[in-house]
């Protein structure tokens, strides 16, 4: 059948024609007044969740096996698939969801972290008089307001600066941004405004000041995407949906409709990826919400089905937090090749991206060095020359595959709309394709509407507008204070727990281990420079985490913030998970190796070895070479041509500094390029050359040796904590 786009109309909420207002907490009223958030109408008579906590994965698998037939089976546990499950189950439909990997393991965890209507889409709508683009922007702005309302712990408004370097652009951009506010209407977060050059630099001091005319600031939303996706899936599970990750669909089940004689999709043959067990899950309607893998499921239904998705890769990088203000983002509206680049504070770091290039579909997308350098070059164009933008300051990098709805004849993915389509095959398979993160809820509503109509299911209207996601209902911005006072957590850790788990943060705090210190009383960190604690590993298993990769990338966000820190935390994470999940030594080692491979390829760690190898050139001035040789020989007193742990210990002892052998081994291993247990002079010079070029930063050995040289006579302790952890 041809694409069937859901008809947009007035959203009816509740059991009757008139919607009633959701009872909100006192804070929600305050927050709405302060931020001018839209007054989001909510469901009228939604029953309470059937489960106080999401059932265990084992219980969910039993439900999938023992239920004779579901009304809805959703394939795919990304934002859209999880949204479909939540929409269906809250309408009273018997709902199941299966995901081949982990919830949010694909595109939904690799976004720009924005909840936005799309400023550039509005520009295209106006310039091309495209009514579809306009409707998409308006819908997204409504959904933005709803998402900020239902998950206040995971999302917040963010001011974004658009710097202006030509006088004529100031009124041009001002009109465009004001139209964005106008289209948002009552959903406008806060009115945009113009800044003079001096005020712009005051808000964003690292901005390029030459030829700067002024700036325009507008507001969009920002969120923790993987945690948001997980909250949607967990909320669906609490309302009664049978949801299971690591369940792969190996084939679709079909049967002949006795009334029409047509062959219809009637479920799926599913395989537990963790155990290999297979069983059938039967359903009246099967929904394909698999993002970039949409066409592979459609071909399970019909091997001759034409492709409806064209994948596009978007690469992002994470840099230290000092690259941007804590509460102000930056938009580059016209990069050197016409793309748009965002430069945003996120989780006390700075995220920059994205690219937009055609790609092949893969389960393990890898960020390319070309895309990383493209983003860095664009960032350099907008930052002051006083700020050295170094390749070595890239802490993490990832690539996400966008499932764009496309005309197969189009070769330019940048001109493709992010509009979604709902397609229904001859056998009744419902496919939802395209769209964007922000509009996941309306996409799910359209999909379930189409499923109900096509399969004659008995259900009322969508009830997800205003429906709080897990952790959001009783959250308040002062909740973290109670965590500090009641449990003795560090303030930073308490703020993190409140912003990650919302009103469920107390459950994590109850699991926190005693530190043995005067303060904090509880909350042992997984790694020193991030507020993640060991209790989150145990709680993450309750949230369906099954692997170490789940824990470092989607329950915590360590892998997305700093791959070196994630690698440091891995052994302890695996140990804690192994204790809870009864892993033997072989399983623990397998988890370690898989997680390290994930960090190496998918999160940009591979770039570290590419920036500093035994083939790296030494591009130093003769005077620099002499200076670095003298520094090296202070450690290599015997003129061996290399230094070992013993040499470093000798120098440290001479200035009364103690350091354990394991830490020293880690420090030397970072520079030991040929892995022979020692650092040769040539390796040291390669390191210093890479540092000068900006390819490497935060080398603990370089900092240690420099500080030791300067302080041999002063007996000053040497700082050896990772500086940024860049590579």
XYZ file of C-alpha atoms in Angstrom:
727
model
C 0.000 0.000 0.000
C 1.051 3.583 -0.430
C 2.393 5.591 2.481
C -0.403 6.443 4.866
C 0.279 9.672 6.719
C -1.769 10.103 9.843
C -4.201 12.988 9.651
C -3.328 15.780 12.048
C -6.169 17.147 14.114
C -7.129 18.221 17.560
C -5.697 15.888 20.160
C -8.442 14.489 22.366
C -7.369 13.559 25.842
C -9.065 11.554 28.534
C -12.230 9.530 28.444
C -14.517 12.263 27.112
C -14.555 15.049 24.577
C -13.292 17.646 27.039
C -9.805 17.390 28.476
C -9.136 18.182 32.093
C -5.990 19.652 33.506
C -3.398 17.327 34.970
C -2.870 17.795 38.697
C 0.641 19.115 38.945
C 2.957 19.548 41.888
C 3.501 22.974 43.354
C 6.918 23.072 41.730
C 5.551 22.349 38.277
C 3.281 25.401 38.547
C 6.214 27.515 39.682
C 8.459 26.245 36.924
C 5.865 26.838 34.245
C 5.355 30.429 35.348
C 9.069 31.061 35.498
C 9.900 29.576 32.093
C 6.641 30.335 30.292
C 6.253 26.642 29.520
C 3.143 25.621 27.659
C 0.227 24.521 29.769
C 0.182 20.917 28.607
C -3.177 19.196 28.894
C -3.089 15.681 30.226
C -5.059 12.498 30.213
C -8.405 12.567 31.948
C -8.801 9.195 33.571
C -5.472 7.400 33.311
C -5.273 4.618 35.836
C -2.214 4.285 38.027
C 0.616 2.032 36.799
C -0.103 -1.636 37.449
C 3.456 -2.153 38.742
C 5.135 0.000 41.373
C 8.448 -1.063 39.862
C 9.134 -2.504 36.397
C 9.026 -6.324 36.518
C 12.345 -8.144 36.158
C 13.545 -9.172 32.713
C 12.927 -12.818 33.620
C 9.308 -12.020 34.533
C 8.873 -10.119 31.273
C 10.191 -13.066 29.260
C 7.690 -15.381 30.971
C 4.882 -12.987 30.072
C 6.026 -12.927 26.449
C 6.111 -16.744 26.354
C 2.885 -17.443 28.216
C 0.551 -14.833 26.696
C -1.556 -16.491 24.012
C -1.904 -13.310 21.961
C -1.058 -9.644 22.406
C -2.956 -6.799 20.796
C 0.262 -5.016 19.841
C 3.822 -6.298 19.375
C 6.384 -3.530 18.853
C 9.731 -4.394 17.285
C 12.360 -1.877 18.355
C 13.239 -0.321 21.717
C 14.388 3.116 20.618
C 12.489 6.302 21.414
C 9.782 5.662 18.822
C 9.299 1.979 19.629
C 9.196 2.615 23.376
C 6.796 5.493 22.734
C 4.531 3.161 20.743
C 4.502 0.639 23.598
C 3.641 3.332 26.148
C 0.905 4.810 23.955
C -0.639 1.397 23.327
C -0.546 0.085 26.889
C -2.042 3.283 28.354
C -4.992 2.896 25.960
C -5.675 -0.498 27.516
C -4.164 -2.590 24.734
C -2.265 -5.769 25.651
C 1.224 -4.717 24.581
C 4.631 -6.319 24.051
C 7.948 -4.836 22.941
C 11.142 -6.616 21.898
C 14.538 -5.055 21.181
C 17.476 -6.921 19.631
C 20.082 -4.957 21.610
C 19.526 -2.650 24.589
C 16.936 0.090 24.905
C 18.308 3.188 23.159
C 21.382 1.305 21.947
C 21.100 2.813 18.464
C 20.335 6.280 17.163
C 18.253 7.332 20.180
C 21.330 7.507 22.450
C 23.552 9.237 19.856
C 21.676 12.465 19.238
C 22.639 16.124 19.712
C 20.743 15.954 23.044
C 18.352 18.705 21.942
C 14.566 18.787 22.230
C 13.780 21.265 19.494
C 11.388 22.292 16.783
C 14.125 22.847 14.231
C 15.110 26.425 13.427
C 16.548 25.458 10.049
C 13.417 23.481 9.146
C 11.351 26.601 9.745
C 13.734 28.527 7.504
C 13.223 25.944 4.738
C 9.465 26.030 5.270
C 9.402 29.803 4.763
C 11.921 29.981 1.917
C 10.267 27.141 -0.022
C 6.673 27.794 1.120
C 6.641 24.188 2.363
C 3.530 23.631 4.469
C 4.667 20.121 5.533
C 7.904 21.498 7.005
C 5.917 24.193 8.812
C 3.533 21.645 10.310
C 6.450 19.501 11.414
C 8.072 22.445 13.219
C 4.810 23.419 14.921
C 4.184 19.843 16.014
C 7.757 19.531 17.315
C 7.413 22.714 19.354
C 4.276 21.343 21.023
C 6.072 18.060 21.727
C 9.071 19.975 23.093
C 6.847 21.595 25.725
C 5.248 18.270 26.610
C 8.580 16.480 27.012
C 9.956 19.211 29.271
C 6.814 18.830 31.380
C 6.661 15.037 31.721
C 10.370 14.468 32.422
C 11.595 17.613 34.223
C 14.496 15.740 35.836
C 15.930 14.689 32.468
C 15.283 17.864 30.490
C 15.537 21.628 30.788
C 15.343 24.754 28.609
C 18.704 25.855 27.178
C 19.552 29.308 25.770
C 21.394 29.047 22.452
C 23.409 31.914 21.014
C 23.550 32.690 17.315
C 26.592 35.000 16.819
C 26.309 37.563 14.036
C 29.369 38.816 12.112
C 27.686 40.928 9.414
C 25.321 43.846 10.058
C 22.786 42.787 7.444
C 22.460 39.352 9.127
C 21.247 40.836 12.394
C 17.726 41.783 11.213
C 17.585 38.679 8.980
C 18.288 36.238 11.823
C 16.229 38.279 14.291
C 13.124 37.982 12.113
C 13.714 34.237 11.673
C 14.135 33.578 15.383
C 11.107 35.730 16.252
C 9.065 33.672 13.796
C 10.279 30.588 15.663
C 8.899 32.090 18.883
C 5.679 33.023 17.083
C 5.131 29.529 15.676
C 5.683 28.103 19.165
C 2.907 30.338 20.470
C 1.965 29.351 24.017
C 4.646 26.670 23.813
C 7.416 29.282 23.636
C 9.892 28.532 26.433
C 11.171 32.089 26.747
C 11.270 34.992 24.326
C 14.404 35.378 22.199
C 16.496 38.534 22.529
C 19.364 40.449 20.928
C 22.746 41.015 22.575
C 25.296 43.695 21.801
C 28.873 42.641 21.069
C 30.008 43.335 24.630
C 27.062 41.487 26.192
C 27.554 38.549 23.833
C 31.194 38.245 24.927
C 30.115 38.557 28.534
C 27.816 35.535 28.138
C 30.192 33.592 25.868
C 33.734 34.885 26.622
C 35.496 32.301 24.456
C 33.683 33.567 21.335
C 35.621 34.958 18.356
C 35.424 38.737 18.895
C 36.891 40.010 15.600
C 34.153 41.460 13.358
C 31.484 40.343 15.849
C 28.425 42.586 15.489
C 26.231 41.087 18.172
C 24.226 37.948 18.849
C 20.706 36.584 19.087
C 19.724 34.202 21.873
C 16.775 31.832 21.598
C 15.586 28.889 23.703
C 15.236 25.195 22.985
C 15.226 22.137 25.227
C 18.041 19.773 26.153
C 17.842 16.277 27.610
C 19.726 13.126 28.534
C 18.622 11.124 25.498
C 19.469 7.543 26.503
C 18.016 8.008 29.980
C 14.909 9.613 28.465
C 14.443 6.618 26.159
C 14.898 4.278 29.098
C 12.365 6.249 31.148
C 9.785 5.794 28.368
C 10.413 2.029 28.234
C 10.344 1.660 32.030
C 7.106 3.650 32.235
C 5.550 1.351 29.628
C 6.666 -1.660 31.688
C 5.140 -0.180 34.846
C 1.829 0.295 33.025
C 1.828 -3.377 32.070
C 3.695 -3.699 28.767
C 5.836 -6.833 28.403
C 9.137 -5.259 27.371
C 12.377 -7.164 26.834
C 15.761 -6.099 25.550
C 18.168 -8.535 23.877
C 15.248 -10.232 22.129
C 15.860 -10.524 18.412
C 13.107 -11.063 15.848
C 14.362 -13.828 13.541
C 11.201 -14.074 11.433
C 7.617 -12.849 11.224
C 4.712 -15.206 11.845
C 1.818 -15.231 9.366
C -1.604 -16.809 9.114
C -4.519 -16.706 6.717
C -7.468 -14.552 7.704
C -10.511 -16.883 7.501
C -12.829 -13.984 6.621
C -10.819 -12.395 3.803
C -8.535 -15.236 2.801
C -5.530 -12.873 2.965
C -2.230 -13.774 4.602
C -1.654 -11.531 7.627
C 1.304 -10.944 9.941
C 0.377 -12.533 13.278
C 3.466 -12.189 15.445
C 7.181 -12.901 15.455
C 9.623 -15.674 16.182
C 11.922 -14.232 18.855
C 15.346 -15.281 20.096
C 16.838 -14.408 23.480
C 20.268 -13.142 22.450
C 21.688 -13.876 25.918
C 20.599 -17.529 26.161
C 19.760 -18.562 22.606
C 16.234 -19.628 23.565
C 13.605 -19.121 20.842
C 9.821 -18.861 21.090
C 6.866 -17.329 19.278
C 5.164 -14.106 20.350
C 1.738 -13.790 18.755
C -0.074 -10.489 18.265
C -3.012 -9.061 16.355
C -0.799 -6.243 15.110
C 2.981 -6.039 14.653
C 4.649 -2.619 14.551
C 8.037 -2.116 12.913
C 9.824 0.715 14.756
C 13.425 -0.250 14.054
C 14.843 3.066 12.863
C 17.688 2.539 10.367
C 16.783 -1.156 10.155
C 13.223 -0.453 9.024
C 13.710 -1.957 5.590
C 15.226 -5.210 6.900
C 12.036 -5.926 8.874
C 9.865 -4.899 5.920
C 11.745 -7.419 3.792
C 10.978 -10.123 6.361
C 7.359 -9.399 5.513
C 7.851 -8.959 1.768
C 11.235 -9.695 0.193
C 10.317 -7.428 -2.719
C 9.456 -4.417 -0.547
C 11.060 -1.200 -1.789
C 13.361 0.801 0.469
C 11.756 3.745 2.240
C 14.691 4.861 4.407
C 17.971 6.427 3.437
C 20.463 6.399 6.315
C 22.499 9.460 7.196
C 25.412 9.518 9.645
C 25.714 12.229 12.261
C 29.004 12.469 14.164
C 29.376 14.287 17.497
C 32.388 14.950 19.678
C 32.697 15.748 23.377
C 35.286 18.210 24.683
C 36.134 19.557 28.157
C 33.582 21.828 29.785
C 35.839 24.885 29.619
C 35.184 25.173 25.883
C 31.703 26.583 26.509
C 29.779 28.432 29.244
C 27.853 26.214 31.653
C 24.439 27.488 30.580
C 24.726 28.830 27.038
C 24.912 26.938 23.756
C 26.079 28.127 20.352
C 24.611 27.621 16.873
C 26.714 27.933 13.717
C 23.945 28.395 11.104
C 26.148 28.178 8.021
C 29.299 26.072 8.143
C 31.848 25.916 5.357
C 29.817 23.249 3.550
C 26.335 24.517 4.449
C 25.667 22.290 7.429
C 24.554 23.426 10.875
C 26.824 22.874 13.882
C 25.698 23.033 17.517
C 28.192 23.690 20.310
C 26.461 22.927 23.612
C 27.168 22.422 27.321
C 26.070 18.927 28.372
C 26.710 17.009 31.592
C 29.435 19.550 32.500
C 31.205 18.831 29.214
C 30.870 20.403 25.759
C 29.215 18.572 22.890
C 29.765 19.615 19.270
C 28.061 18.323 16.136
C 26.660 17.166 13.931
C 27.648 16.051 10.467
C 25.091 14.841 7.950
C 26.428 12.428 5.332
C 25.026 9.361 3.542
C 26.174 6.096 5.107
C 25.746 2.349 5.039
C 23.553 0.715 7.671
C 25.543 -0.993 10.419
C 24.970 -2.056 14.007
C 28.299 -0.503 14.996
C 28.776 2.933 13.387
C 32.270 4.401 13.782
C 33.092 8.124 13.875
C 35.557 8.975 11.123
C 38.642 11.117 11.635
C 37.504 13.262 8.718
C 34.206 14.125 10.436
C 35.916 14.758 13.778
C 38.344 17.194 12.162
C 35.532 18.884 10.241
C 33.736 19.645 13.505
C 36.961 20.847 15.147
C 37.675 23.192 12.240
C 34.199 24.691 12.435
C 34.575 25.168 16.185
C 37.891 26.974 15.605
C 36.119 29.439 13.317
C 33.832 30.582 16.134
C 36.157 30.515 19.132
C 38.689 33.154 20.119
C 42.268 32.702 18.950
C 43.150 32.674 22.665
C 41.460 29.266 22.880
C 43.582 26.559 21.273
C 41.169 23.955 19.888
C 43.170 20.749 20.185
C 42.494 17.377 18.630
C 43.743 15.879 21.870
C 40.856 17.454 23.777
C 38.307 15.193 22.106
C 37.203 13.062 25.049
C 34.693 10.933 23.148
C 33.229 10.748 19.648
C 30.344 8.791 18.205
C 28.314 8.338 15.064
C 24.544 7.904 14.976
C 22.548 6.751 11.970
C 19.434 8.815 11.244
C 16.582 6.900 9.583
C 15.553 9.618 7.135
C 12.409 9.213 5.055
C 13.593 9.802 1.526
C 12.733 9.862 -2.121
C 14.937 7.073 -3.566
C 15.845 9.437 -6.438
C 17.289 12.050 -4.062
C 21.055 12.055 -3.553
C 21.250 14.994 -1.144
C 20.369 13.852 2.378
C 20.683 17.388 3.739
C 17.515 18.479 1.925
C 15.443 15.570 3.214
C 12.706 16.351 5.694
C 12.624 14.593 9.063
C 8.870 14.082 8.633
C 7.612 10.653 9.553
C 5.374 8.280 7.624
C 3.225 5.374 8.716
C 3.156 2.579 6.139
C 0.894 -0.466 6.233
C 1.817 -3.483 4.128
C -0.597 -5.816 2.369
C -0.159 -8.309 5.213
C -0.871 -5.705 7.902
C 2.661 -4.933 9.120
C 2.620 -1.363 10.467
C 5.860 0.529 9.882
C 6.747 3.875 11.444
C 9.724 5.523 9.725
C 11.519 8.871 9.778
C 10.704 11.607 12.247
C 12.926 13.015 14.969
C 13.589 12.468 18.675
C 11.449 15.389 19.805
C 8.318 14.093 18.075
C 8.568 10.483 19.255
C 5.269 10.781 21.194
C 3.178 12.135 18.321
C 4.781 9.568 16.009
C 3.731 6.846 18.425
C 0.210 8.264 18.617
C -0.111 8.301 14.821
C 1.225 4.749 14.637
C -1.155 3.314 17.232
C -4.061 5.181 15.623
C -3.211 3.506 12.320
C -2.816 0.110 14.008
C -6.204 0.391 15.734
C -7.930 1.373 12.514
C -6.247 -1.270 10.340
C -6.668 -4.170 12.766
C -10.005 -3.167 14.293
C -8.627 -3.006 17.819
C -10.798 -1.681 20.622
C -9.108 1.270 22.308
C -9.689 4.909 23.126
C -7.667 7.972 22.168
C -4.014 8.511 23.069
C -3.386 9.355 26.709
C 0.316 10.185 26.705
C 0.150 13.989 26.560
C 1.077 15.128 30.054
C 1.723 11.584 31.298
C 4.749 11.727 33.607
C 7.630 9.428 32.754
C 9.359 7.384 35.439
C 11.048 9.645 37.977
C 9.320 12.849 36.912
C 6.152 13.059 38.963
C 7.594 13.967 42.373
C 10.871 15.508 41.234
C 11.754 19.028 42.316
C 14.905 21.117 41.814
C 15.629 20.891 45.547
C 15.230 17.105 45.784
C 19.005 16.641 45.850
C 19.213 18.508 49.182
C 17.181 15.764 50.849
C 19.605 13.199 49.419
C 22.530 15.062 50.985
C 20.790 15.518 54.327
C 19.156 12.093 54.629
C 21.933 9.872 53.250
C 25.185 11.814 53.528
C 25.931 11.962 49.806
C 28.257 14.505 48.221
C 26.322 17.457 46.822
C 27.599 16.792 43.282
C 26.614 13.125 43.485
C 23.197 14.010 44.911
C 22.548 16.508 42.118
C 23.536 13.893 39.558
C 21.253 11.234 41.058
C 18.303 13.646 41.186
C 18.873 14.725 37.581
C 19.218 11.120 36.383
C 16.621 9.175 38.353
C 14.239 11.905 39.501
C 12.103 10.782 42.422
C 13.678 7.305 42.116
C 17.025 8.724 43.291
C 16.192 7.730 46.870
C 16.178 4.068 45.845
C 19.688 4.431 44.441
C 20.840 6.255 47.568
C 19.573 3.387 49.742
C 21.882 1.032 47.836
C 24.943 3.274 48.211
C 27.968 1.791 49.975
C 29.541 3.368 53.052
C 32.756 5.170 52.109
C 34.517 4.786 55.450
C 35.290 8.514 55.383
C 34.017 11.357 57.528
C 32.407 12.806 54.392
C 30.733 11.730 52.235
C 29.219 9.031 54.399
C 27.938 6.937 51.468
C 28.463 6.925 47.710
C 31.694 5.336 46.440
C 32.523 6.797 43.029
C 33.261 4.605 40.019
C 35.848 7.110 38.795
C 37.115 10.165 40.644
C 36.165 12.994 38.266
C 32.558 11.927 37.590
C 29.647 11.679 40.063
C 28.643 8.131 39.097
C 28.616 5.784 42.095
C 28.778 2.017 42.532
C 25.143 1.819 43.662
C 24.077 2.837 40.143
C 25.481 -0.424 38.799
C 23.249 -2.465 41.079
C 20.259 -0.251 40.321
C 21.053 -0.367 36.590
C 20.449 -4.110 36.604
C 16.937 -3.409 37.903
C 16.615 -1.156 34.840
C 17.334 -4.149 32.550
C 21.081 -3.561 32.085
C 22.520 -6.892 30.941
C 26.050 -6.036 29.802
C 28.941 -3.780 30.777
C 28.303 -1.754 27.607
C 24.744 -1.072 28.799
C 26.155 0.277 32.042
C 28.894 2.563 30.702
C 26.892 3.989 27.822
C 23.178 4.094 28.684
C 22.625 3.594 32.446
C 25.542 5.884 33.148
C 26.847 8.103 30.305
C 30.554 7.620 31.007
C 31.355 6.307 27.525
C 29.760 9.388 25.957
C 31.617 11.778 28.262
C 35.136 10.387 28.526
C 36.233 7.065 27.064
C 39.367 6.896 29.204
C 37.335 7.349 32.360
C 34.908 4.684 31.137
C 37.777 2.264 30.551
C 39.137 2.965 34.035
C 35.746 2.223 35.580
C 35.168 -0.957 33.572
C 36.913 -3.526 35.822
C 34.950 -2.394 38.877
C 31.694 -2.245 36.915
C 32.217 -5.777 35.614
C 33.055 -6.983 39.124
C 29.865 -5.470 40.553
C 27.688 -6.758 37.715
C 29.273 -10.185 37.959
C 28.385 -10.330 41.640
C 24.721 -9.489 40.918
C 24.351 -11.626 37.784
C 26.519 -14.578 38.901
C 29.098 -14.234 36.124
C 32.063 -16.599 36.199
C 35.598 -15.442 35.394
C 35.226 -16.302 31.714
C 32.040 -14.219 31.432
C 33.670 -11.288 33.219
C 36.636 -11.319 30.851
C 34.291 -11.553 27.858
C 32.362 -8.516 29.109
C 35.582 -6.546 29.610
C 36.816 -7.305 26.105
C 33.458 -6.502 24.482
C 33.174 -3.195 26.333
C 36.743 -2.192 25.473
C 36.070 -2.989 21.823
C 32.953 -0.814 21.987
C 34.960 2.089 23.427
C 37.776 1.595 20.942
C 35.673 1.583 17.775
C 32.280 3.170 18.460
C 33.195 5.833 21.025
C 36.359 7.204 19.418
C 39.053 5.536 21.541
C 40.632 4.254 18.330
C 41.597 7.860 17.626
C 44.003 7.816 20.547
C 46.213 5.189 18.968
C 45.992 6.994 15.643
C 47.155 10.290 17.175
C 50.199 8.762 18.863
C 51.800 5.645 17.364
C 55.306 4.269 16.960
C 55.149 5.727 13.429
C 54.308 9.258 14.587
C 56.620 11.939 13.250
C 58.792 14.023 15.557
C 58.307 17.624 14.452
C 60.224 19.599 17.052
C 62.695 22.440 16.879
C 66.302 21.486 17.774
C 66.037 23.617 20.906
C 62.874 21.749 21.965
C 64.539 18.392 21.338
C 67.492 19.382 23.563
C 65.117 20.580 26.286
C 63.079 17.391 26.232
C 66.204 15.211 26.176
C 67.454 16.909 29.343
C 64.093 16.274 30.991
C 64.153 12.630 29.926
C 67.699 12.096 31.231
C 66.705 13.342 34.697
C 64.740 10.087 34.863
C 67.146 7.991 32.765
C 70.129 8.614 35.033
C 71.994 5.546 33.701
C 71.734 6.776 30.085
C 70.046 3.518 29.016
C 67.917 5.265 26.399
C 64.683 4.279 28.129
C 62.906 4.682 31.461
C 61.011 2.139 33.535
C 58.801 2.184 36.596
C 61.924 1.864 38.750
C 63.390 5.039 37.231
C 60.214 7.012 37.854
C 59.945 5.708 41.423
C 63.543 6.744 42.112
C 62.882 10.350 41.035
C 59.621 10.530 42.955
C 61.235 9.184 46.123
C 63.942 11.843 45.846
C 61.260 14.519 46.178
C 59.279 12.574 48.813
C 56.345 11.623 46.591
C 54.732 8.187 46.950
C 52.764 6.541 44.153
C 51.571 2.948 43.919
C 53.073 0.694 41.296
C 49.800 0.037 39.467
C 49.252 3.762 38.853
C 52.821 4.145 37.592
C 52.345 1.194 35.273
C 49.179 2.800 33.825
C 50.979 6.121 33.328
C 53.922 4.574 31.459
C 51.680 2.264 29.469
C 49.923 5.296 27.941
C 53.202 6.223 26.208
C 54.756 2.773 25.758
C 53.884 2.570 22.056
C 55.604 -0.737 21.307
C 54.360 -2.265 24.590
C 57.739 -3.557 25.776
C 57.320 -2.325 29.344
C 59.505 0.761 29.012
C 59.407 4.222 27.450
C 62.234 4.939 25.003
C 63.568 8.421 24.325
C 62.064 8.310 20.837
C 58.610 7.508 22.273
C 58.922 10.404 24.697
C 59.849 12.795 21.867
C 56.923 11.484 19.790
C 54.644 12.221 22.748
C 55.946 15.774 23.192
C 55.637 16.433 19.438
C 52.015 15.205 19.462
C 51.279 17.427 22.469
C 52.739 20.475 20.715
C 50.548 19.795 17.676
C 47.454 19.469 19.855
C 46.893 15.831 18.911
C 47.381 14.650 22.487
C 46.450 16.389 25.715
C 46.344 15.468 29.363
C 49.272 13.014 29.226
C 49.985 12.100 32.821
C 53.597 11.123 32.075
C 54.319 14.448 30.353
C 52.798 16.396 33.248
C 54.592 14.275 35.843
C 58.023 14.644 34.200
C 57.611 18.387 33.629
C 56.511 18.989 37.203
C 59.283 16.787 38.610
C 61.883 18.699 36.636
C 60.580 22.011 37.979
C 60.288 20.863 41.587
C 63.210 18.543 42.299
C 64.671 21.039 44.726
C 61.405 22.365 46.135
C 59.918 19.001 47.174
C 56.459 19.940 45.856
C 53.902 17.089 45.418
C 53.208 16.198 41.802
C 49.620 16.176 40.492
C 49.005 13.003 38.487
C 45.230 13.013 38.023
C 44.170 12.835 34.412
C 43.931 16.367 32.988
C 40.729 16.332 30.907
C 41.548 12.815 29.733
C 41.706 13.890 26.113
C 43.342 11.957 23.379
